[in-house]
CSV table of C-alpha atoms and ligand atoms in Angstrom, one decimal:
chain,number,residue,atom,x,y,z
A,1,UNK,CA,-7.3,-4.8,-0.6
A,2,UNK,CA,-7.4,-8.6,-0.4
A,3,UNK,CA,-10.4,-10.8,0.5
A,4,UNK,CA,-14.1,-10.7,0.1
A,5,UNK,CA,-16.9,-8.4,1.3
A,6,UNK,CA,-17.9,-11.1,3.8
A,7,UNK,CA,-14.4,-11.2,5.3
A,8,UNK,CA,-14.3,-7.4,5.6
A,9,UNK,CA,-17.7,-7.4,7.3
A,10,UNK,CA,-20.5,-4.7,7.2
A,11,UNK,CA,-18.6,-2.1,9.2
A,12,UNK,CA,-15.2,-2.9,7.8
A,13,UNK,CA,-16.7,-2.4,4.3
A,14,UNK,CA,-18.4,0.9,5.4
A,15,UNK,CA,-15.1,2.2,6.9
A,16,UNK,CA,-13.2,1.4,3.6
A,17,UNK,CA,-16.0,2.9,1.4
A,18,UNK,CA,-16.2,6.1,3.3
A,19,UNK,CA,-12.5,6.5,3.7
A,20,UNK,CA,-12.2,7.1,0.0
A,21,UNK,CA,-14.7,9.9,-0.2
A,22,UNK,CA,-14.1,13.6,-0.7
A,23,UNK,CA,-16.3,16.4,0.5
A,24,UNK,CA,-17.5,19.8,-0.6
A,25,UNK,CA,-18.4,23.0,1.3
A,26,UNK,CA,-22.1,22.1,1.0
A,27,UNK,CA,-21.6,19.0,3.1
A,28,UNK,CA,-22.0,20.1,6.8
A,29,UNK,CA,-22.1,16.5,8.2
A,30,UNK,CA,-21.0,13.7,5.9
A,31,UNK,CA,-21.1,9.9,6.4
A,32,UNK,CA,-20.8,8.4,9.8
A,33,UNK,CA,-23.8,9.6,11.7
A,34,UNK,CA,-27.5,8.7,11.6
A,35,UNK,CA,-28.0,11.0,8.6
A,36,UNK,CA,-26.0,13.6,6.7
A,37,UNK,CA,-26.6,17.4,6.8
A,38,UNK,CA,-26.3,19.2,3.4
A,39,UNK,CA,-26.6,22.9,2.9
A,40,UNK,CA,-29.7,23.9,0.9
A,41,UNK,CA,-29.1,27.6,0.0
A,42,UNK,CA,-32.3,27.7,-2.1
A,43,UNK,CA,-34.5,26.3,0.7
A,44,UNK,CA,-36.0,23.8,-1.9
A,45,UNK,CA,-34.2,20.5,-2.5
A,46,UNK,CA,-34.3,18.6,-5.8
A,47,UNK,CA,-34.4,14.8,-5.0
A,48,UNK,CA,-34.3,11.8,-7.3
A,49,UNK,CA,-33.4,8.1,-7.1
A,50,UNK,CA,-32.4,5.4,-9.7
A,51,UNK,CA,-31.5,1.8,-9.1
A,52,UNK,CA,-28.9,-0.2,-11.1
A,53,UNK,CA,-29.1,-3.9,-11.0
A,54,UNK,CA,-26.4,-6.4,-12.1
A,55,UNK,CA,-27.4,-8.0,-15.5
A,56,UNK,CA,-30.2,-5.6,-16.0
A,57,UNK,CA,-28.2,-2.3,-16.1
A,58,UNK,CA,-24.6,-3.6,-16.2
A,59,UNK,CA,-22.6,-6.7,-16.6
A,60,UNK,CA,-19.4,-7.4,-14.7
A,61,UNK,CA,-17.8,-8.9,-17.8
A,62,UNK,CA,-18.6,-5.7,-19.8
A,63,UNK,CA,-17.8,-3.0,-17.3
A,64,UNK,CA,-15.4,-2.5,-14.5
A,65,UNK,CA,-16.6,-1.7,-11.0
A,66,UNK,CA,-15.2,1.8,-11.5
A,67,UNK,CA,-17.3,2.1,-14.8
A,68,UNK,CA,-20.4,1.0,-13.0
A,69,UNK,CA,-19.8,3.6,-10.3
A,70,UNK,CA,-19.4,6.4,-12.8
A,71,UNK,CA,-22.5,5.3,-14.7
A,72,UNK,CA,-24.7,4.9,-11.6
A,73,UNK,CA,-23.8,8.3,-10.3
A,74,UNK,CA,-24.2,9.8,-13.8
A,75,UNK,CA,-27.7,8.3,-14.2
A,76,UNK,CA,-28.9,10.1,-11.0
A,77,UNK,CA,-26.9,13.3,-11.4
A,78,UNK,CA,-28.4,13.7,-14.9
A,79,UNK,CA,-31.9,13.7,-13.4
A,80,UNK,CA,-31.0,16.5,-11.1
A,81,UNK,CA,-29.5,18.6,-14.0
A,82,UNK,CA,-32.6,17.9,-16.1
A,83,UNK,CA,-34.7,19.8,-13.5
A,84,UNK,CA,-32.4,22.8,-14.0
A,85,UNK,CA,-30.6,22.2,-10.7
A,86,UNK,CA,-27.0,21.9,-9.7
A,87,UNK,CA,-26.2,18.5,-8.0
A,88,UNK,CA,-25.1,18.8,-4.4
A,89,UNK,CA,-25.1,15.4,-2.7
A,90,UNK,CA,-25.7,11.7,-3.3
A,91,UNK,CA,-26.5,8.7,-1.1
A,92,UNK,CA,-25.4,5.2,-2.1
A,93,UNK,CA,-27.3,2.1,-1.0
A,94,UNK,CA,-25.5,-1.2,-1.9
A,95,UNK,CA,-26.6,-4.8,-2.0
A,96,UNK,CA,-23.6,-7.1,-2.4
A,97,UNK,CA,-23.1,-10.9,-2.0
A,98,UNK,CA,-20.7,-12.0,0.7
A,99,UNK,CA,-18.3,-13.7,-1.7
A,100,UNK,CA,-17.8,-10.6,-3.8
A,101,UNK,CA,-14.1,-9.5,-3.9
A,102,UNK,CA,-13.9,-6.4,-1.6
A,103,UNK,CA,-12.1,-4.4,-4.4
A,104,UNK,CA,-15.4,-4.4,-6.4
A,105,UNK,CA,-17.5,-2.1,-4.1
A,106,UNK,CA,-14.4,0.0,-3.3
A,107,UNK,CA,-13.7,0.7,-7.0
A,108,UNK,CA,-17.4,1.3,-7.5
A,109,UNK,CA,-17.2,3.9,-4.9
A,110,UNK,CA,-14.2,5.5,-6.5
A,111,UNK,CA,-16.2,5.8,-9.7
A,112,UNK,CA,-19.2,7.3,-7.9
A,113,UNK,CA,-17.0,9.8,-6.1
A,114,UNK,CA,-15.2,10.9,-9.3
A,115,UNK,CA,-18.5,11.3,-11.3
A,116,UNK,CA,-19.9,13.3,-8.4
A,117,UNK,CA,-16.8,15.5,-8.5
A,118,UNK,CA,-17.4,16.2,-12.2
A,119,UNK,CA,-20.9,17.4,-11.3
A,120,UNK,CA,-19.8,19.3,-8.2
A,121,UNK,CA,-21.5,16.9,-5.7
A,122,UNK,CA,-20.2,14.7,-3.0
A,123,UNK,CA,-21.3,11.3,-1.4
A,124,UNK,CA,-22.8,12.0,2.0
A,125,UNK,CA,-24.1,8.6,3.1
A,126,UNK,CA,-25.5,5.2,2.1
A,127,UNK,CA,-26.2,1.7,3.2
A,128,UNK,CA,-24.8,-1.8,2.8
A,129,UNK,CA,-26.8,-5.0,2.8
A,130,UNK,CA,-25.9,-8.6,2.0
A,131,UNK,CA,-27.9,-10.0,-0.9
A,132,UNK,CA,-27.7,-12.2,-4.0
A,133,UNK,CA,-27.7,-9.6,-6.8
A,134,UNK,CA,-25.4,-6.6,-6.8
A,135,UNK,CA,-27.7,-3.6,-6.6
A,136,UNK,CA,-26.6,0.1,-6.6
A,137,UNK,CA,-29.4,2.4,-5.5
A,138,UNK,CA,-28.4,6.0,-5.6
A,139,UNK,CA,-30.3,9.1,-4.4
A,140,UNK,CA,-29.2,12.5,-5.6
A,141,UNK,CA,-30.0,15.9,-4.3
A,142,UNK,CA,-29.6,19.3,-6.0
A,143,UNK,CA,-30.0,23.0,-5.6
A,144,UNK,CA,-32.1,25.2,-7.9
A,145,UNK,CA,-30.1,28.4,-7.2
A,146,UNK,CA,-33.2,30.6,-7.1
A,147,UNK,CA,-34.5,29.5,-10.5
A,148,UNK,CA,-37.8,27.7,-11.1
A,149,UNK,CA,-37.6,24.0,-11.8
A,150,UNK,CA,-37.9,23.0,-15.4
A,151,UNK,CA,-40.6,20.3,-15.5
A,152,UNK,CA,-41.9,18.0,-18.2
A,153,UNK,CA,-45.2,19.9,-18.5
A,154,UNK,CA,-44.2,23.3,-19.9
A,155,UNK,CA,-43.8,22.6,-23.6
A,156,UNK,CA,-46.1,24.8,-25.7
A,157,UNK,CA,-47.0,24.6,-29.4
A,158,UNK,CA,-44.5,26.6,-31.4
A,159,UNK,CA,-41.6,25.9,-29.0
A,160,UNK,CA,-38.4,24.5,-30.5
A,161,UNK,CA,-37.0,21.1,-29.3
A,162,UNK,CA,-33.2,21.1,-28.8
A,163,UNK,CA,-30.8,18.6,-27.5
A,164,UNK,CA,-27.2,18.6,-26.1
A,165,UNK,CA,-25.0,15.6,-25.3
A,166,UNK,CA,-24.7,12.2,-27.0
A,167,UNK,CA,-27.6,10.2,-28.6
A,168,UNK,CA,-27.4,6.6,-29.6
A,169,UNK,CA,-23.8,6.0,-28.6
A,170,UNK,CA,-24.6,3.9,-25.6
A,171,UNK,CA,-27.1,1.8,-27.6
A,172,UNK,CA,-24.6,1.2,-30.4
A,173,UNK,CA,-22.0,0.2,-27.8
A,174,UNK,CA,-24.6,-2.1,-26.2
A,175,UNK,CA,-25.2,-3.7,-29.6
A,176,UNK,CA,-21.5,-4.2,-30.1
A,177,UNK,CA,-21.0,-5.8,-26.7
A,178,UNK,CA,-24.1,-8.0,-27.1
A,179,UNK,CA,-22.6,-9.5,-30.2
A,180,UNK,CA,-19.4,-10.4,-28.3
A,181,UNK,CA,-17.2,-7.5,-29.6
A,182,UNK,CA,-15.2,-5.0,-27.7
A,183,UNK,CA,-14.8,-2.3,-30.4
A,184,UNK,CA,-15.2,0.3,-31.8
A,185,UNK,CA,-13.9,1.5,-28.5
A,186,UNK,CA,-15.7,4.9,-28.5
A,187,UNK,CA,-19.1,3.3,-28.5
A,188,UNK,CA,-18.3,0.7,-26.0
A,189,UNK,CA,-16.8,3.4,-23.7
A,190,UNK,CA,-19.9,5.5,-24.2
A,191,UNK,CA,-22.0,2.5,-23.0
A,192,UNK,CA,-19.7,1.9,-20.0
A,193,UNK,CA,-19.3,5.5,-19.0
A,194,UNK,CA,-21.9,8.0,-20.2
A,195,UNK,CA,-21.0,11.7,-20.2
A,196,UNK,CA,-24.1,13.7,-19.3
A,197,UNK,CA,-23.8,17.4,-20.0
A,198,UNK,CA,-24.6,18.4,-16.4
A,199,UNK,CA,-23.9,22.1,-16.9
A,200,UNK,CA,-26.5,22.3,-19.7
A,201,UNK,CA,-29.4,21.7,-17.3
A,202,UNK,CA,-29.0,24.9,-15.2
A,203,UNK,CA,-27.9,26.7,-18.4
A,204,UNK,CA,-31.1,25.7,-20.2
A,205,UNK,CA,-33.2,26.9,-17.2
A,206,UNK,CA,-31.4,30.2,-17.4
A,207,UNK,CA,-32.1,30.4,-21.2
A,208,UNK,CA,-35.8,30.0,-20.5
A,209,UNK,CA,-36.4,26.3,-21.3
A,210,UNK,CA,-40.1,25.5,-21.0
A,211,UNK,CA,-39.7,21.7,-20.4
A,212,UNK,CA,-36.7,19.4,-20.0
A,213,UNK,CA,-35.6,15.8,-19.4
A,214,UNK,CA,-32.6,13.7,-19.6
A,215,UNK,CA,-32.6,10.9,-22.2
A,216,UNK,CA,-32.4,7.7,-20.1
A,217,UNK,CA,-34.8,5.4,-22.0
A,218,UNK,CA,-34.7,6.8,-25.5
A,219,UNK,CA,-35.3,10.2,-27.2
A,220,UNK,CA,-38.7,9.3,-28.5
A,221,UNK,CA,-39.8,7.7,-25.2
A,222,UNK,CA,-38.5,10.5,-23.0
A,223,UNK,CA,-40.0,13.2,-25.3
A,224,UNK,CA,-43.2,11.2,-25.1
A,225,UNK,CA,-43.2,12.0,-21.4
A,226,UNK,CA,-42.9,15.7,-22.2
A,227,UNK,CA,-45.6,15.5,-24.8
A,228,UNK,CA,-48.0,13.7,-22.4
A,229,UNK,CA,-47.2,16.0,-19.4
A,230,UNK,CA,-47.5,19.1,-21.6
A,231,UNK,CA,-50.5,18.0,-23.7
A,232,UNK,CA,-48.8,18.8,-27.0
A,233,UNK,CA,-47.4,16.8,-29.9
A,234,UNK,CA,-43.6,16.8,-30.6
A,235,UNK,CA,-42.3,16.4,-34.1
A,236,UNK,CA,-38.7,15.5,-34.8
A,237,UNK,CA,-37.0,16.3,-38.1
A,238,UNK,CA,-34.8,13.3,-38.9
A,239,UNK,CA,-32.7,15.4,-41.3
A,240,UNK,CA,-31.6,17.6,-38.3
A,241,UNK,CA,-30.6,14.6,-36.2
A,242,UNK,CA,-27.0,13.7,-36.8
A,243,UNK,CA,-26.0,10.0,-37.3
A,244,UNK,CA,-22.2,9.8,-37.1
A,245,UNK,CA,-20.5,7.9,-40.0
A,246,UNK,CA,-18.9,5.5,-37.6
A,247,UNK,CA,-22.3,4.7,-36.1
A,248,UNK,CA,-23.6,4.0,-39.6
A,249,UNK,CA,-20.8,1.6,-40.2
A,250,UNK,CA,-21.7,-0.4,-37.0
A,251,UNK,CA,-25.3,-0.3,-38.1
A,252,UNK,CA,-24.4,-1.8,-41.4
A,253,UNK,CA,-22.2,-4.5,-39.7
A,254,UNK,CA,-24.9,-5.6,-37.3
A,255,UNK,CA,-28.0,-5.0,-39.5
A,256,UNK,CA,-29.6,-2.2,-37.6
A,257,UNK,CA,-30.7,1.2,-38.9
A,258,UNK,CA,-28.5,3.6,-36.8
A,259,UNK,CA,-31.2,6.2,-36.7
A,260,UNK,CA,-33.0,3.7,-34.5
A,261,UNK,CA,-30.2,3.9,-31.9
A,262,UNK,CA,-30.3,7.7,-32.0
A,263,UNK,CA,-34.0,8.0,-31.7
A,264,UNK,CA,-34.7,5.2,-29.2
A,265,UNK,CA,-31.3,4.4,-27.5
A,266,UNK,CA,-31.1,5.4,-23.8
A,267,UNK,CA,-28.4,5.6,-21.2
A,268,UNK,CA,-26.4,8.5,-22.9
A,269,UNK,CA,-28.2,10.9,-20.6
A,270,UNK,CA,-28.3,13.7,-23.2
A,271,UNK,CA,-30.4,16.6,-22.1
A,272,UNK,CA,-33.4,17.5,-24.3
A,273,UNK,CA,-35.5,20.7,-23.8
A,274,UNK,CA,-38.1,22.8,-25.3
A,275,UNK,CA,-37.6,26.6,-25.8
A,276,UNK,CA,-39.5,29.6,-27.0
A,277,UNK,CA,-38.8,30.2,-30.7
A,278,UNK,CA,-36.8,33.4,-30.1
A,279,UNK,CA,-34.2,31.7,-27.8
A,280,UNK,CA,-30.5,32.3,-28.5
A,281,UNK,CA,-29.0,28.8,-28.0
A,282,UNK,CA,-25.2,28.3,-27.6
A,283,UNK,CA,-23.7,26.1,-30.4
A,284,UNK,CA,-23.7,22.9,-28.2
A,285,UNK,CA,-27.5,22.7,-28.6
A,286,UNK,CA,-28.9,21.1,-31.8
A,287,UNK,CA,-32.4,22.0,-32.8
A,288,UNK,CA,-34.1,18.8,-33.8
A,289,UNK,CA,-37.8,19.5,-33.9
A,290,UNK,CA,-40.8,21.5,-32.7
A,291,UNK,CA,-43.8,21.3,-30.4
A,292,UNK,CA,-47.1,21.2,-32.1
A,293,UNK,CA,-50.8,21.5,-31.2
A,294,UNK,CA,-52.0,17.9,-30.6
A,295,UNK,CA,-53.4,16.4,-33.7
A,296,UNK,CA,-55.4,13.7,-31.8
A,297,UNK,CA,-56.8,13.1,-28.4
A,298,UNK,CA,-53.5,11.6,-27.1
A,299,UNK,CA,-50.4,13.7,-27.4
A,300,UNK,CA,-47.6,12.0,-29.3
A,301,UNK,CA,-44.2,12.1,-30.7
A,302,UNK,CA,-43.9,12.1,-34.5
A,303,UNK,CA,-40.9,11.8,-36.8
A,304,UNK,CA,-41.1,13.8,-40.0
A,305,UNK,CA,-44.8,14.2,-39.3
A,306,UNK,CA,-45.5,10.5,-39.0
A,307,UNK,CA,-46.4,8.8,-35.7
A,308,UNK,CA,-43.6,6.6,-34.3
A,309,UNK,CA,-45.3,3.3,-33.9
A,310,UNK,CA,-42.4,1.2,-32.7
A,311,UNK,CA,-41.0,1.3,-29.1
A,312,UNK,CA,-39.7,4.7,-28.3
A,313,UNK,CA,-37.1,3.4,-25.9
A,314,UNK,CA,-36.3,1.1,-23.0
A,315,UNK,CA,-39.2,-0.3,-20.9
A,316,UNK,CA,-38.3,-2.5,-17.9
A,317,UNK,CA,-41.3,-4.7,-18.7
A,318,UNK,CA,-41.1,-4.3,-22.5
A,319,UNK,CA,-40.4,-7.0,-25.0
A,320,UNK,CA,-36.6,-6.3,-25.2
A,321,UNK,CA,-36.0,-6.1,-21.4
B,401,ADP,N1,-41.6,3.3,-6.9
B,401,ADP,C1,-41.9,4.6,-7.2
B,401,ADP,N2,-42.5,5.3,-6.2
B,401,ADP,C2,-42.7,6.6,-6.4
B,401,ADP,N3,-42.4,7.3,-7.5
B,401,ADP,C3,-41.8,6.6,-8.5
B,401,ADP,C4,-41.5,5.2,-8.4
B,401,ADP,N4,-40.9,4.8,-9.5
B,401,ADP,C5,-40.8,5.9,-10.3
B,401,ADP,N5,-41.4,7.0,-9.7
B,401,ADP,C6,-41.5,8.3,-10.3
B,401,ADP,O1,-42.0,8.3,-11.6
B,401,ADP,C7,-41.3,9.2,-12.5
B,401,ADP,C8,-40.8,8.4,-13.7
B,401,ADP,O2,-39.8,7.5,-13.3
B,401,ADP,P1,-38.6,7.2,-14.2
B,401,ADP,O3,-39.0,6.8,-15.6
B,401,ADP,O4,-37.7,6.2,-13.5
B,401,ADP,O5,-37.8,8.6,-14.3
B,401,ADP,P2,-36.4,8.9,-14.8
B,401,ADP,O6,-36.3,8.5,-16.2
B,401,ADP,O7,-36.3,10.4,-14.7
B,401,ADP,O8,-35.4,8.2,-13.9
B,401,ADP,C9,-40.3,9.8,-11.6
B,401,ADP,O9,-40.7,11.1,-11.2
B,401,ADP,C10,-40.1,8.9,-10.5
B,401,ADP,O10,-39.7,9.6,-9.3
B,402,TPP,C1,-26.9,-5.9,-19.2
B,402,TPP,C2,-27.7,-4.8,-19.8
B,402,TPP,N1,-28.9,-5.1,-20.4
B,402,TPP,C3,-29.6,-4.1,-20.9
B,402,TPP,C4,-29.2,-2.8,-20.8
B,402,TPP,C5,-30.0,-1.7,-21.4
B,402,TPP,N2,-30.7,-0.9,-20.4
B,402,TPP,C6,-30.9,-1.3,-19.2
B,402,TPP,S1,-31.8,-0.1,-18.3
B,402,TPP,C7,-31.9,0.9,-19.6
B,402,TPP,C8,-32.7,2.2,-19.5
B,402,TPP,C9,-32.3,3.2,-18.4
B,402,TPP,O1,-32.4,2.6,-17.1
B,402,TPP,P1,-33.7,2.9,-16.2
B,402,TPP,O2,-33.6,2.0,-15.0
B,402,TPP,O3,-34.9,2.9,-17.0
B,402,TPP,O4,-33.3,4.4,-15.8
B,402,TPP,P2,-34.3,5.7,-15.6
B,402,TPP,O5,-35.1,5.8,-16.9
B,402,TPP,O6,-35.2,5.4,-14.5
B,402,TPP,O7,-33.4,6.8,-15.4
B,402,TPP,C10,-31.3,0.4,-20.7
B,402,TPP,C11,-31.3,1.0,-22.1
B,402,TPP,C12,-28.0,-2.6,-20.1
B,402,TPP,N3,-27.5,-1.3,-20.0
B,402,TPP,N4,-27.3,-3.6,-19.7
B,403,MG,MG1,-35.8,6.5,-12.8
B,404,MG,MG1,-33.3,8.5,-14.3
B,405,MG,MG1,-36.3,4.3,-17.5
């Protein structure tokens, strides 16, 4: 595809975007009408939205359009999974400048489509608007399959805290890219293209998870939301939190304690949940701490019993943002 988005025009772009999509049996009416129609066998619909903005969530010199597509879909699909639901459909709202090469949004859509396919969902609609900063706003829908939603508020003292998926890999990759390097590849790739363990969300619900979230901002920050919503403290045992040797090497090279990436790095979209103590967890879950009766008036996350007094993760209005 030659030319720019402006040359293609709004409806030319929409035609090209939608022509690349695939469908699923849940999609009754896909893109092309005033709205889509998606089957909701459960009669409840899980709905969530996250925005990705150029130079805030991604950089075009660090990630391909396809990578940004995979990541923007993953960020939203992970939120559906973290409720214990199976993703069904996503809507893609795009802001693009007129002089952007048309290949960029088309390859973005390929990435969104492919990540949706990994999670079992399909793109059912969207919007295109001309603007100065590339913005990808995705809405994802999901189905609870007759189970109760797993919220952030159900953690109880005595519960175990367990996690599945990657922790700190994206943050280590971000640190590498920020310093002008392109390797080690595994970490840079983790930053470009997270791999949320989608299946683990519904699986955790089935196993009796009492609270759950995906780790988008950082483990300590996101568990902080569970602590606050549940009115309980959460203590992490650092000895049970794996720091890969390769991550330690990068930490050494750039002067950062790698445990900091694991505890406060976001964007890997691992799934962390609390479970009753007698749960039988499959091997992919690592037990990393426990829920405790709150020690003070404000529920908090502690590490090895000590309050975590640094930032627990990304904050769009924080000092690092
Ligand atoms: N502009 C908004 N209007 C209404 N609700 C919002 C808005 N921004 C965030 N929220 C809600 O606040 C909660 C926390 O948001 P956020 O930290 O972005 O969640 P997540 O990490 O799951 O994406 C979510 O339930 C989200 O839907
Ligand atoms: C260019 C660039 N700068 C900084 C970051 C780091 N970063 C941006 S947003 C974010 C947290 C996750 O995004 P957010 O919009 O908070 O998603 P949500 O928590 O709502 O799911 C992080 C770690 C990045 N990925 N790219
Ligand atoms: Mg959000
Ligand atoms: Mg999110
Ligand atoms: Mg966030």
